[in-house]
mmCIF file of C-alpha atoms and ligand atoms in Angstrom:
data_model
loop_
_atom_site.group_PDB
_atom_site.id
_atom_site.type_symbol
_atom_site.label_atom_id
_atom_site.label_comp_id
_atom_site.label_asym_id
_atom_site.label_seq_id
_atom_site.Cartn_x
_atom_site.Cartn_y
_atom_site.Cartn_z
ATOM 1 C CA MET N 1 -40.965 -0.058 4.770
ATOM 2 C CA THR N 2 -37.199 -0.169 4.657
ATOM 3 C CA LEU N 3 -34.978 -3.118 3.927
ATOM 4 C CA ALA N 4 -32.112 -1.409 5.741
ATOM 5 C CA ASN N 5 -32.978 -2.821 9.151
ATOM 6 C CA GLY N 6 -30.883 -5.795 10.124
ATOM 7 C CA ARG N 7 -27.135 -5.695 10.568
ATOM 8 C CA HIS N 8 -25.668 -2.609 8.953
ATOM 9 C CA TYR N 9 -22.590 -2.996 6.783
ATOM 10 C CA LEU N 10 -20.057 -0.173 6.646
ATOM 11 C CA ALA N 11 -18.323 -0.969 3.338
ATOM 12 C CA ILE N 12 -16.024 2.077 3.385
ATOM 13 C CA PRO N 13 -12.224 2.068 3.353
ATOM 14 C CA GLY N 14 -11.888 2.495 7.076
ATOM 15 C CA PRO N 15 -12.948 2.320 9.740
ATOM 16 C CA SER N 16 -13.635 -1.259 8.732
ATOM 17 C CA VAL N 17 -15.917 -3.895 10.209
ATOM 18 C CA VAL N 18 -14.921 -4.825 13.771
ATOM 19 C CA PRO N 19 -15.437 -8.540 14.467
ATOM 20 C CA ASP N 20 -17.660 -9.370 17.442
ATOM 21 C CA ARG N 21 -14.729 -11.318 18.880
ATOM 22 C CA ILE N 22 -12.713 -8.122 19.070
ATOM 23 C CA LEU N 23 -15.578 -6.102 20.529
ATOM 24 C CA ASN N 24 -16.148 -8.819 23.113
ATOM 25 C CA ALA N 25 -12.462 -8.940 24.011
ATOM 26 C CA MET N 26 -12.636 -5.204 24.724
ATOM 27 C CA HIS N 27 -15.791 -5.468 26.807
ATOM 28 C CA ARG N 28 -14.381 -5.896 30.282
ATOM 29 C CA ALA N 29 -13.708 -4.093 33.546
ATOM 30 C CA SER N 30 -10.740 -1.708 33.563
ATOM 31 C CA PRO N 31 -7.557 -3.710 33.989
ATOM 32 C CA ASN N 32 -4.615 -2.975 36.265
ATOM 33 C CA ILE N 33 -2.078 -0.869 34.363
ATOM 34 C CA TYR N 34 0.853 -1.606 36.676
ATOM 35 C CA GLU N 35 1.055 -5.381 36.630
ATOM 36 C CA GLY N 36 -0.801 -8.469 35.532
ATOM 37 C CA ALA N 37 -2.386 -9.593 32.277
ATOM 38 C CA LEU N 38 -2.160 -6.334 30.356
ATOM 39 C CA VAL N 39 1.513 -5.781 31.099
ATOM 40 C CA GLU N 40 2.268 -9.430 30.359
ATOM 41 C CA ALA N 41 0.462 -9.229 27.008
ATOM 42 C CA MET N 42 2.990 -6.802 25.499
ATOM 43 C CA PRO N 43 5.491 -9.321 24.089
ATOM 44 C CA GLU N 44 2.670 -11.132 22.267
ATOM 45 C CA LEU N 45 1.328 -7.874 20.830
ATOM 46 C CA ILE N 46 4.718 -6.674 19.668
ATOM 47 C CA SER N 47 5.649 -9.948 18.045
ATOM 48 C CA GLY N 48 2.235 -10.208 16.363
ATOM 49 C CA LEU N 49 2.468 -6.684 14.967
ATOM 50 C CA LYS N 50 5.977 -7.301 13.681
ATOM 51 C CA SER N 51 4.909 -10.447 11.906
ATOM 52 C CA VAL N 52 2.107 -8.555 10.131
ATOM 53 C CA ALA N 53 4.641 -5.973 8.903
ATOM 54 C CA ARG N 54 7.205 -8.712 8.165
ATOM 55 C CA THR N 55 9.931 -7.090 10.183
ATOM 56 C CA SER N 56 12.379 -8.251 12.803
ATOM 57 C CA PHE N 57 13.106 -4.654 13.850
ATOM 58 C CA ASP N 58 11.057 -2.446 16.177
ATOM 59 C CA VAL N 59 7.566 -1.055 16.561
ATOM 60 C CA ALA N 60 6.460 2.036 18.482
ATOM 61 C CA MET N 61 2.797 2.390 19.432
ATOM 62 C CA TYR N 62 0.779 5.560 19.776
ATOM 63 C CA PHE N 63 -2.730 6.527 20.824
ATOM 64 C CA GLY N 64 -4.107 8.084 17.710
ATOM 65 C CA ASN N 65 -5.205 7.622 14.144
ATOM 66 C CA GLY N 66 -3.138 7.331 10.993
ATOM 67 C CA HIS N 67 -2.314 11.028 11.138
ATOM 68 C CA ALA N 68 -0.669 10.383 14.503
ATOM 69 C CA GLY N 69 1.455 7.703 12.846
ATOM 70 C CA TRP N 70 2.542 10.245 10.218
ATOM 71 C CA GLU N 71 3.360 12.720 12.961
ATOM 72 C CA ALA N 72 5.431 10.178 14.868
ATOM 73 C CA ALA N 73 7.477 9.274 11.802
ATOM 74 C CA ILE N 74 8.103 12.941 11.037
ATOM 75 C CA ALA N 75 8.969 13.922 14.607
ATOM 76 C CA ASN N 76 11.570 11.170 14.883
ATOM 77 C CA THR N 77 13.381 11.616 11.585
ATOM 78 C CA LEU N 78 13.012 15.188 10.334
ATOM 79 C CA GLN N 79 13.472 18.733 11.516
ATOM 80 C CA ALA N 80 12.915 22.214 10.153
ATOM 81 C CA GLY N 81 15.150 22.930 7.196
ATOM 82 C CA ASP N 82 15.344 19.298 6.045
ATOM 83 C CA ARG N 83 14.217 18.293 2.584
ATOM 84 C CA VAL N 84 12.152 15.230 1.538
ATOM 85 C CA LEU N 85 10.712 13.772 -1.648
ATOM 86 C CA ILE N 86 7.055 12.734 -1.793
ATOM 87 C CA PRO N 87 5.771 11.120 -4.980
ATOM 88 C CA THR N 88 1.989 11.411 -5.076
ATOM 89 C CA ASN N 89 -0.737 9.616 -6.935
ATOM 90 C CA GLY N 90 -3.560 10.201 -4.504
ATOM 91 C CA GLY N 91 -5.077 12.391 -1.815
ATOM 92 C CA PHE N 92 -3.334 10.733 1.118
ATOM 93 C CA ALA N 93 0.151 11.413 -0.209
ATOM 94 C CA ASP N 94 -0.942 15.052 -0.688
ATOM 95 C CA ARG N 95 -2.065 15.247 2.918
ATOM 96 C CA TRP N 96 1.053 13.584 4.227
ATOM 97 C CA ALA N 97 3.060 16.223 2.362
ATOM 98 C CA ASP N 98 1.012 18.921 4.145
ATOM 99 C CA ALA N 99 1.761 17.327 7.514
ATOM 100 C CA VAL N 100 5.488 17.263 6.729
ATOM 101 C CA ARG N 101 5.503 20.879 5.533
ATOM 102 C CA ALA N 102 3.959 21.995 8.826
ATOM 103 C CA HIS N 103 7.222 20.936 10.493
ATOM 104 C CA GLY N 104 9.177 23.440 8.436
ATOM 105 C CA VAL N 105 10.509 20.667 6.217
ATOM 106 C CA HIS N 106 10.846 21.436 2.521
ATOM 107 C CA VAL N 107 8.810 18.960 0.476
ATOM 108 C CA ASP N 108 9.612 18.187 -3.155
ATOM 109 C CA VAL N 109 6.262 16.862 -4.345
ATOM 110 C CA LEU N 110 6.385 14.710 -7.447
ATOM 111 C CA GLU N 111 2.890 14.884 -8.960
ATOM 112 C CA LEU N 112 2.360 11.639 -10.867
ATOM 113 C CA ASP N 113 -0.473 10.070 -12.803
ATOM 114 C CA ARG N 114 -3.298 9.196 -10.388
ATOM 115 C CA SER N 115 -4.500 6.024 -12.024
ATOM 116 C CA THR N 116 -1.230 4.120 -12.292
ATOM 117 C CA ALA N 117 1.451 3.023 -9.845
ATOM 118 C CA PHE N 118 4.403 5.352 -9.923
ATOM 119 C CA ASP N 119 7.361 4.613 -12.132
ATOM 120 C CA PRO N 120 10.438 4.143 -9.897
ATOM 121 C CA ASP N 121 12.682 5.344 -12.751
ATOM 122 C CA ILE N 122 11.295 8.851 -12.287
ATOM 123 C CA ILE N 123 12.221 8.748 -8.618
ATOM 124 C CA GLU N 124 15.659 7.365 -9.450
ATOM 125 C CA THR N 125 16.236 10.294 -11.807
ATOM 126 C CA VAL N 126 15.278 12.826 -9.137
ATOM 127 C CA LEU N 127 17.537 11.152 -6.586
ATOM 128 C CA ARG N 128 20.487 11.003 -8.985
ATOM 129 C CA ALA N 129 20.158 14.732 -9.510
ATOM 130 C CA ASP N 130 20.435 15.268 -5.752
ATOM 131 C CA THR N 131 24.210 14.847 -5.737
ATOM 132 C CA ALA N 132 24.575 16.666 -2.406
ATOM 133 C CA HIS N 133 22.187 14.142 -0.815
ATOM 134 C CA GLU N 134 19.989 16.849 0.620
ATOM 135 C CA ILE N 135 16.876 14.683 0.427
ATOM 136 C CA LYS N 136 16.554 13.024 3.829
ATOM 137 C CA ALA N 137 13.621 10.762 3.054
ATOM 138 C CA VAL N 138 11.443 9.394 0.281
ATOM 139 C CA MET N 139 7.941 9.223 1.731
ATOM 140 C CA ALA N 140 5.377 7.280 -0.260
ATOM 141 C CA VAL N 141 1.952 5.740 0.180
ATOM 142 C CA HIS N 142 1.630 2.011 -0.476
ATOM 143 C CA VAL N 143 -2.094 1.900 -1.287
ATOM 144 C CA ASP N 144 -3.516 5.397 -1.645
ATOM 145 C CA THR N 145 -7.036 4.939 -0.363
ATOM 146 C CA SER N 146 -8.375 7.837 -2.422
ATOM 147 C CA THR N 147 -7.419 6.475 -5.837
ATOM 148 C CA SER N 148 -6.882 2.830 -4.766
ATOM 149 C CA VAL N 149 -3.553 2.854 -6.619
ATOM 150 C CA LYS N 150 -0.914 0.509 -5.177
ATOM 151 C CA ASN N 151 2.754 1.469 -5.472
ATOM 152 C CA ASP N 152 5.566 -1.078 -5.610
ATOM 153 C CA PHE N 153 8.075 -0.634 -2.793
ATOM 154 C CA ALA N 154 10.474 -3.379 -3.871
ATOM 155 C CA THR N 155 11.174 -1.538 -7.125
ATOM 156 C CA LEU N 156 11.226 1.795 -5.321
ATOM 157 C CA ARG N 157 13.966 0.508 -3.022
ATOM 158 C CA ALA N 158 15.845 -0.831 -6.054
ATOM 159 C CA ALA N 159 15.617 2.609 -7.686
ATOM 160 C CA MET N 160 16.994 4.306 -4.566
ATOM 161 C CA ASP N 161 19.840 1.820 -4.387
ATOM 162 C CA ALA N 162 20.581 2.240 -8.090
ATOM 163 C CA ALA N 163 20.848 5.982 -7.504
ATOM 164 C CA GLY N 164 23.157 5.283 -4.559
ATOM 165 C CA HIS N 165 21.047 7.622 -2.472
ATOM 166 C CA PRO N 166 21.086 7.308 1.341
ATOM 167 C CA ALA N 167 17.603 8.767 2.012
ATOM 168 C CA LEU N 168 15.270 6.888 4.342
ATOM 169 C CA LEU N 169 12.387 5.081 2.680
ATOM 170 C CA MET N 170 9.102 5.569 4.529
ATOM 171 C CA ALA N 171 5.827 3.854 3.669
ATOM 172 C CA ASP N 172 2.273 4.797 4.594
ATOM 173 C CA CYS N 173 0.670 1.347 4.833
ATOM 174 C CA ILE N 174 -2.377 2.575 6.711
ATOM 175 C CA ALA N 175 -4.815 1.182 4.145
ATOM 176 C CA SER N 176 -2.815 -1.873 3.191
ATOM 177 C CA LEU N 177 -1.137 -3.557 6.154
ATOM 178 C CA GLY N 178 -2.926 -6.837 6.796
ATOM 179 C CA CYS N 179 -4.559 -6.649 3.339
ATOM 180 C CA ASP N 180 -1.928 -6.433 0.594
ATOM 181 C CA PRO N 181 1.395 -8.260 0.721
ATOM 182 C CA PHE N 182 4.052 -6.025 2.247
ATOM 183 C CA GLU N 183 7.566 -7.102 3.229
ATOM 184 C CA MET N 184 9.203 -4.376 5.285
ATOM 185 C CA ASP N 185 12.580 -6.050 5.786
ATOM 186 C CA ALA N 186 12.842 -7.890 2.482
ATOM 187 C CA TRP N 187 11.965 -4.728 0.570
ATOM 188 C CA GLY N 188 14.317 -2.546 2.592
ATOM 189 C CA VAL N 189 11.687 -0.149 3.896
ATOM 190 C CA ASP N 190 13.015 1.888 6.828
ATOM 191 C CA VAL N 191 9.760 3.175 8.341
ATOM 192 C CA VAL N 192 6.264 1.707 7.985
ATOM 193 C CA ILE N 193 3.184 3.417 9.362
ATOM 194 C CA THR N 194 -0.205 1.888 9.990
ATOM 195 C CA ALA N 195 -3.284 2.336 12.160
ATOM 196 C CA SER N 196 -5.725 0.043 13.909
ATOM 197 C CA GLN N 197 -8.971 0.670 12.042
ATOM 198 C CA LYS N 198 -8.364 -0.749 8.595
ATOM 199 C CA GLY N 199 -6.740 -4.112 7.892
ATOM 200 C CA LEU N 200 -6.245 -4.723 11.608
ATOM 201 C CA MET N 201 -10.048 -4.792 12.120
ATOM 202 C CA MET N 202 -10.006 -2.654 15.265
ATOM 203 C CA PRO N 203 -11.813 0.548 16.185
ATOM 204 C CA PRO N 204 -9.778 3.683 15.389
ATOM 205 C CA GLY N 205 -7.417 4.753 18.154
ATOM 206 C CA LEU N 206 -4.009 3.138 17.710
ATOM 207 C CA ALA N 207 -1.171 4.002 15.353
ATOM 208 C CA PHE N 208 1.869 1.805 14.807
ATOM 209 C CA VAL N 209 5.241 2.872 13.457
ATOM 210 C CA PHE N 210 7.718 0.163 12.496
ATOM 211 C CA LEU N 211 11.328 1.216 12.098
ATOM 212 C CA ASN N 212 14.671 -0.354 11.397
ATOM 213 C CA GLN N 213 18.146 0.475 12.712
ATOM 214 C CA LYS N 214 18.821 3.045 10.020
ATOM 215 C CA ALA N 215 15.669 4.979 10.924
ATOM 216 C CA ARG N 216 16.485 4.729 14.608
ATOM 217 C CA ALA N 217 19.942 6.125 14.002
ATOM 218 C CA ALA N 218 18.412 9.029 12.047
ATOM 219 C CA GLY N 219 16.224 9.775 15.057
ATOM 220 C CA ARG N 220 19.263 10.285 17.250
ATOM 221 C CA ASN N 221 20.320 13.214 15.068
ATOM 222 C CA ILE N 222 17.170 15.211 15.788
ATOM 223 C CA THR N 223 18.189 18.077 18.031
ATOM 224 C CA HIS N 224 14.912 18.665 19.828
ATOM 225 C CA ARG N 225 12.874 15.520 19.711
ATOM 226 C CA SER N 226 9.476 15.746 21.337
ATOM 227 C CA GLN N 227 9.476 13.482 24.344
ATOM 228 C CA TYR N 228 5.930 12.367 23.681
ATOM 229 C CA TRP N 229 6.615 11.252 20.091
ATOM 230 C CA ASP N 230 10.143 9.883 20.752
ATOM 231 C CA TRP N 231 10.029 6.307 19.507
ATOM 232 C CA ASP N 232 13.118 5.151 21.459
ATOM 233 C CA ARG N 233 11.289 5.743 24.690
ATOM 234 C CA ARG N 234 8.386 3.627 23.512
ATOM 235 C CA ILE N 235 10.466 0.799 22.103
ATOM 236 C CA ASP N 236 12.523 0.267 25.245
ATOM 237 C CA PRO N 237 10.230 1.604 27.965
ATOM 238 C CA GLU N 238 11.613 1.803 31.466
ATOM 239 C CA ILE N 239 8.107 1.274 32.795
ATOM 240 C CA PHE N 240 4.942 -0.045 31.146
ATOM 241 C CA ALA N 241 3.417 3.439 30.893
ATOM 242 C CA TYR N 242 6.171 4.579 28.526
ATOM 243 C CA TYR N 243 4.953 2.232 25.812
ATOM 244 C CA PHE N 244 2.251 4.837 25.298
ATOM 245 C CA GLY N 245 3.807 7.949 26.812
ATOM 246 C CA GLY N 246 1.282 7.736 29.673
ATOM 247 C CA THR N 247 -1.758 5.634 30.464
ATOM 248 C CA ALA N 248 -2.103 2.698 28.084
ATOM 249 C CA PRO N 249 -5.105 2.368 25.743
ATOM 250 C CA THR N 250 -6.270 -0.446 27.993
ATOM 251 C CA HIS N 251 -9.277 -1.846 26.152
ATOM 252 C CA HIS N 252 -7.799 -1.355 22.717
ATOM 253 C CA LEU N 253 -4.922 -3.595 23.719
ATOM 254 C CA TYR N 254 -7.287 -6.458 24.466
ATOM 255 C CA GLY N 255 -8.912 -5.882 21.097
ATOM 256 C CA LEU N 256 -5.519 -5.809 19.418
ATOM 257 C CA ARG N 257 -4.537 -9.088 21.000
ATOM 258 C CA GLU N 258 -7.666 -10.716 19.623
ATOM 259 C CA ALA N 259 -7.104 -9.193 16.165
ATOM 260 C CA LEU N 260 -3.535 -10.450 16.012
ATOM 261 C CA ARG N 261 -4.593 -13.916 17.117
ATOM 262 C CA MET N 262 -7.136 -13.981 14.286
ATOM 263 C CA ILE N 263 -4.683 -12.711 11.655
ATOM 264 C CA VAL N 264 -1.388 -14.250 12.694
ATOM 265 C CA ASP N 265 -2.200 -17.409 14.647
ATOM 266 C CA GLU N 266 -5.464 -18.592 13.121
ATOM 267 C CA GLU N 267 -5.857 -17.514 9.496
ATOM 268 C CA GLY N 268 -2.191 -16.702 8.805
ATOM 269 C CA ILE N 269 -1.031 -13.501 7.152
ATOM 270 C CA GLU N 270 -0.516 -15.089 3.738
ATOM 271 C CA ALA N 271 -4.037 -16.530 3.730
ATOM 272 C CA VAL N 272 -5.313 -13.096 4.776
ATOM 273 C CA TRP N 273 -3.530 -11.564 1.774
ATOM 274 C CA THR N 274 -4.996 -14.177 -0.584
ATOM 275 C CA ARG N 275 -8.498 -13.628 0.778
ATOM 276 C CA HIS N 276 -8.190 -9.894 0.149
ATOM 277 C CA GLU N 277 -6.876 -10.435 -3.336
ATOM 278 C CA THR N 278 -9.671 -12.836 -4.259
ATOM 279 C CA LEU N 279 -12.401 -10.590 -2.880
ATOM 280 C CA ALA N 280 -10.882 -7.593 -4.684
ATOM 281 C CA ARG N 281 -10.826 -9.525 -7.949
ATOM 282 C CA ALA N 282 -14.522 -10.354 -7.504
ATOM 283 C CA VAL N 283 -15.326 -6.658 -7.096
ATOM 284 C CA TRP N 284 -13.262 -5.729 -10.160
ATOM 285 C CA ALA N 285 -14.885 -8.478 -12.250
ATOM 286 C CA ALA N 286 -18.382 -7.232 -11.436
ATOM 287 C CA VAL N 287 -17.564 -3.595 -12.095
ATOM 288 C CA GLU N 288 -15.764 -4.320 -15.365
ATOM 289 C CA HIS N 289 -18.721 -6.385 -16.497
ATOM 290 C CA TRP N 290 -21.341 -3.755 -15.567
ATOM 291 C CA GLY N 291 -19.287 -1.090 -17.279
ATOM 292 C CA GLN N 292 -19.489 -2.836 -20.668
ATOM 293 C CA ASP N 293 -22.907 -1.266 -21.079
ATOM 294 C CA GLY N 294 -23.005 1.624 -18.633
ATOM 295 C CA PRO N 295 -21.066 4.409 -16.959
ATOM 296 C CA MET N 296 -19.495 2.522 -14.061
ATOM 297 C CA ALA N 297 -15.712 2.180 -14.355
ATOM 298 C CA LEU N 298 -12.745 1.256 -12.203
ATOM 299 C CA HIS N 299 -10.379 4.151 -11.616
ATOM 300 C CA VAL N 300 -7.212 2.064 -12.071
ATOM 301 C CA PRO N 301 -7.056 0.249 -15.411
ATOM 302 C CA ASN N 302 -4.137 -2.096 -14.699
ATOM 303 C CA PRO N 303 -5.006 -4.810 -12.105
ATOM 304 C CA ALA N 304 -1.359 -4.951 -11.005
ATOM 305 C CA HIS N 305 -1.631 -1.304 -9.926
ATOM 306 C CA ARG N 306 -4.762 -1.801 -7.804
ATOM 307 C CA GLY N 307 -4.788 -2.188 -4.043
ATOM 308 C CA HIS N 308 -6.675 -5.160 -2.614
ATOM 309 C CA SER N 309 -8.382 -3.353 0.253
ATOM 310 C CA VAL N 310 -10.346 -0.629 -1.527
ATOM 311 C CA THR N 311 -11.697 0.037 -5.003
ATOM 312 C CA SER N 312 -12.150 3.555 -6.324
ATOM 313 C CA LEU N 313 -14.848 3.969 -8.983
ATOM 314 C CA GLY N 314 -16.439 6.501 -11.251
ATOM 315 C CA ILE N 315 -20.076 6.422 -12.327
ATOM 316 C CA GLY N 316 -20.696 10.020 -13.460
ATOM 317 C CA ALA N 317 -22.125 12.862 -11.382
ATOM 318 C CA PRO N 318 -24.506 12.908 -9.613
ATOM 319 C CA MET N 319 -24.902 9.145 -9.626
ATOM 320 C CA GLY N 320 -22.062 8.280 -7.228
ATOM 321 C CA THR N 321 -23.759 10.138 -4.393
ATOM 322 C CA ALA N 322 -27.229 8.983 -5.458
ATOM 323 C CA LEU N 323 -26.124 5.353 -5.420
ATOM 324 C CA ARG N 324 -24.481 5.666 -2.004
ATOM 325 C CA ASP N 325 -27.597 7.281 -0.597
ATOM 326 C CA TRP N 326 -29.769 4.569 -2.084
ATOM 327 C CA THR N 327 -27.755 1.616 -0.789
ATOM 328 C CA GLU N 328 -27.515 3.086 2.693
ATOM 329 C CA THR N 329 -31.152 4.121 3.028
ATOM 330 C CA ASN N 330 -32.722 1.126 1.378
ATOM 331 C CA MET N 331 -30.343 -1.760 1.992
ATOM 332 C CA GLY N 332 -28.191 -0.956 5.024
ATOM 333 C CA VAL N 333 -24.904 -0.854 3.111
ATOM 334 C CA THR N 334 -22.783 2.298 3.401
ATOM 335 C CA LEU N 335 -20.367 2.817 0.514
ATOM 336 C CA GLY N 336 -17.353 5.142 0.661
ATOM 337 C CA ILE N 337 -17.391 8.677 -0.687
ATOM 338 C CA GLY N 338 -15.080 9.624 -3.516
ATOM 339 C CA PHE N 339 -11.995 11.284 -2.074
ATOM 340 C CA GLY N 340 -9.277 13.174 -3.879
ATOM 341 C CA MET N 341 -10.909 12.610 -7.287
ATOM 342 C CA ALA N 342 -12.606 15.989 -7.682
ATOM 343 C CA PRO N 343 -12.511 19.022 -5.390
ATOM 344 C CA LEU N 344 -15.149 19.294 -2.677
ATOM 345 C CA GLY N 345 -17.918 21.570 -3.892
ATOM 346 C CA ASP N 346 -17.304 20.661 -7.545
ATOM 347 C CA PRO N 347 -20.400 18.907 -9.003
ATOM 348 C CA LYS N 348 -18.059 16.247 -10.401
ATOM 349 C CA TRP N 349 -17.346 15.185 -6.805
ATOM 350 C CA HIS N 350 -20.682 13.351 -6.893
ATOM 351 C CA GLY N 351 -19.501 11.095 -9.702
ATOM 352 C CA TYR N 352 -17.145 8.987 -7.590
ATOM 353 C CA PHE N 353 -17.418 6.450 -4.796
ATOM 354 C CA ARG N 354 -15.346 3.719 -3.204
ATOM 355 C CA ILE N 355 -15.973 0.203 -1.998
ATOM 356 C CA GLY N 356 -13.991 -0.794 1.076
ATOM 357 C CA HIS N 357 -13.136 -4.492 1.253
ATOM 358 C CA MET N 358 -10.557 -4.518 4.026
ATOM 359 C CA GLY N 359 -10.191 -6.540 7.172
ATOM 360 C CA HIS N 360 -13.074 -8.660 8.430
ATOM 361 C CA VAL N 361 -14.689 -9.219 5.025
ATOM 362 C CA ASN N 362 -15.712 -12.467 3.390
ATOM 363 C CA GLY N 363 -17.376 -13.807 0.264
ATOM 364 C CA HIS N 364 -20.962 -13.196 1.291
ATOM 365 C CA MET N 365 -20.252 -9.608 2.322
ATOM 366 C CA VAL N 366 -18.715 -8.847 -1.059
ATOM 367 C CA MET N 367 -21.454 -10.659 -2.994
ATOM 368 C CA GLY N 368 -24.070 -8.870 -0.869
ATOM 369 C CA THR N 369 -22.503 -5.478 -1.520
ATOM 370 C CA LEU N 370 -22.270 -6.126 -5.242
ATOM 371 C CA GLY N 371 -25.893 -7.325 -5.318
ATOM 372 C CA VAL N 372 -27.002 -4.190 -3.500
ATOM 373 C CA ILE N 373 -25.044 -1.964 -5.902
ATOM 374 C CA GLU N 374 -26.699 -3.717 -8.824
ATOM 375 C CA ALA N 375 -30.125 -3.207 -7.238
ATOM 376 C CA GLY N 376 -29.281 0.461 -6.736
ATOM 377 C CA MET N 377 -28.313 0.921 -10.361
ATOM 378 C CA GLU N 378 -31.591 -0.615 -11.466
ATOM 379 C CA ALA N 379 -33.628 1.450 -8.987
ATOM 380 C CA LEU N 380 -31.918 4.640 -10.157
ATOM 381 C CA SER N 381 -32.116 3.705 -13.854
ATOM 382 C CA ILE N 382 -28.326 3.728 -14.235
ATOM 383 C CA PRO N 383 -27.486 1.533 -17.230
ATOM 384 C CA PHE N 384 -25.289 -1.536 -16.697
ATOM 385 C CA ALA N 385 -24.564 -4.811 -18.454
ATOM 386 C CA GLU N 386 -26.422 -7.698 -16.807
ATOM 387 C CA GLY N 387 -24.111 -10.396 -15.447
ATOM 388 C CA GLY N 388 -21.815 -8.566 -13.029
ATOM 389 C CA LEU N 389 -22.673 -10.893 -10.158
ATOM 390 C CA LYS N 390 -21.979 -13.892 -12.333
ATOM 391 C CA ALA N 391 -18.546 -12.494 -13.167
ATOM 392 C CA ALA N 392 -17.888 -11.957 -9.441
ATOM 393 C CA ARG N 393 -19.037 -15.391 -8.349
ATOM 394 C CA GLN N 394 -16.868 -17.034 -10.977
ATOM 395 C CA VAL N 395 -13.866 -15.394 -9.351
ATOM 396 C CA LEU N 396 -14.916 -16.623 -5.933
ATOM 397 C CA ILE N 397 -15.581 -20.256 -6.847
ATOM 398 C CA ARG N 398 -12.540 -20.670 -9.068
HETATM 399 C C1 PLP I 401 -6.949 6.199 6.374
HETATM 400 C C2 PLP I 401 -5.651 6.614 5.820
HETATM 401 C C3 PLP I 401 -4.898 7.653 6.389
HETATM 402 C C4 PLP I 401 -5.393 8.495 7.508
HETATM 403 O O1 PLP I 401 -5.685 7.756 8.621
HETATM 404 P P1 PLP I 401 -6.516 8.440 9.810
HETATM 405 O O2 PLP I 401 -6.704 7.318 10.768
HETATM 406 O O3 PLP I 401 -7.794 8.921 9.207
HETATM 407 O O4 PLP I 401 -5.710 9.530 10.369
HETATM 408 C C5 PLP I 401 -3.672 7.930 5.851
HETATM 409 N N1 PLP I 401 -3.188 7.262 4.801
HETATM 410 C C6 PLP I 401 -3.899 6.267 4.208
HETATM 411 C C7 PLP I 401 -3.319 5.548 3.035
HETATM 412 C C8 PLP I 401 -5.149 5.921 4.700
HETATM 413 O O5 PLP I 401 -5.860 4.955 4.117
#
């Protein structure tokens, strides 16, 4: 007997749950890519995307995952010999730095504490020291999905301004756009990168790069800009095909239209943010309660430094892996692996896991996941303080 049969729940930090409405919108015969509904849908898609990122500037779209979004931002603003600053408090910032380095760009990595948001004063100090203004960009992750730390871009922009430094500010919002509040224009962020399969509730396959005038101007200084990645060509396409540098991702665009209608027109982006925050608080309340009498602990102590789309946890090796295996095999809930917390191959790696709560997630999904985790701890004889679900439900009904 297994209790896993029934609808499976992938509670990992991306890809996230795809609503049936989006799947159904994609389930159709191949559309005409030269004229008609698909071509006419573009203004709605662009304006919906821009309202999720809170920008009045531009968006370029790419076939690809989040890594493609990174690549696009790099290809349009940097070239070999340039220098950038990347503060890191998680595995995704580390990987972004690797992607930048592969372009022959010199990366100053600022290794910061991995369980707190970074202190903008440190970045201000580094920028002040760069009197020749060699640093072309500060590239930072908003919510680092590995540690679930959330960094504050309003204060980061203030620090850059205080230093009087002209570098571009680029944000990886792949795990946070459509989950945590983010104000591209109001916070003065020049480039924002996201992808379809997290807060936007779509299957993987689309990357979006938002950019303002300053970033666009920087792009014009790149001597050899790859035609495929060139964002100007995609922002003002002469023909429909240039939006995507070739054939459009036809079915994904129908899915995207449905997703944006759900987020922007129906629920409203601010209500979406509040839903994510409330669900995240329920998860934190349960975990903090369980941990009063057991090994489970949140990775980020300060709630203000936690992202609302994913929670990174420790439970002691080998119990992280054991618990994930148990919930998947016995209950049909897949939890996220620990990432960036201990090296692969290190036994400690098995002490971490993550709960994804991004996108199409509601109260019963979070309560169900927490109930299943509690059942798993009991089944595996992991100690915990009784009452975690009560703590969670009190957050939800408040
Ligand atoms: C998921 C994620 C990425 C990588 O996205 P892919 O689609 O896997 O390429 C990068 N940065 C952050 C913060 C992410 O959450």
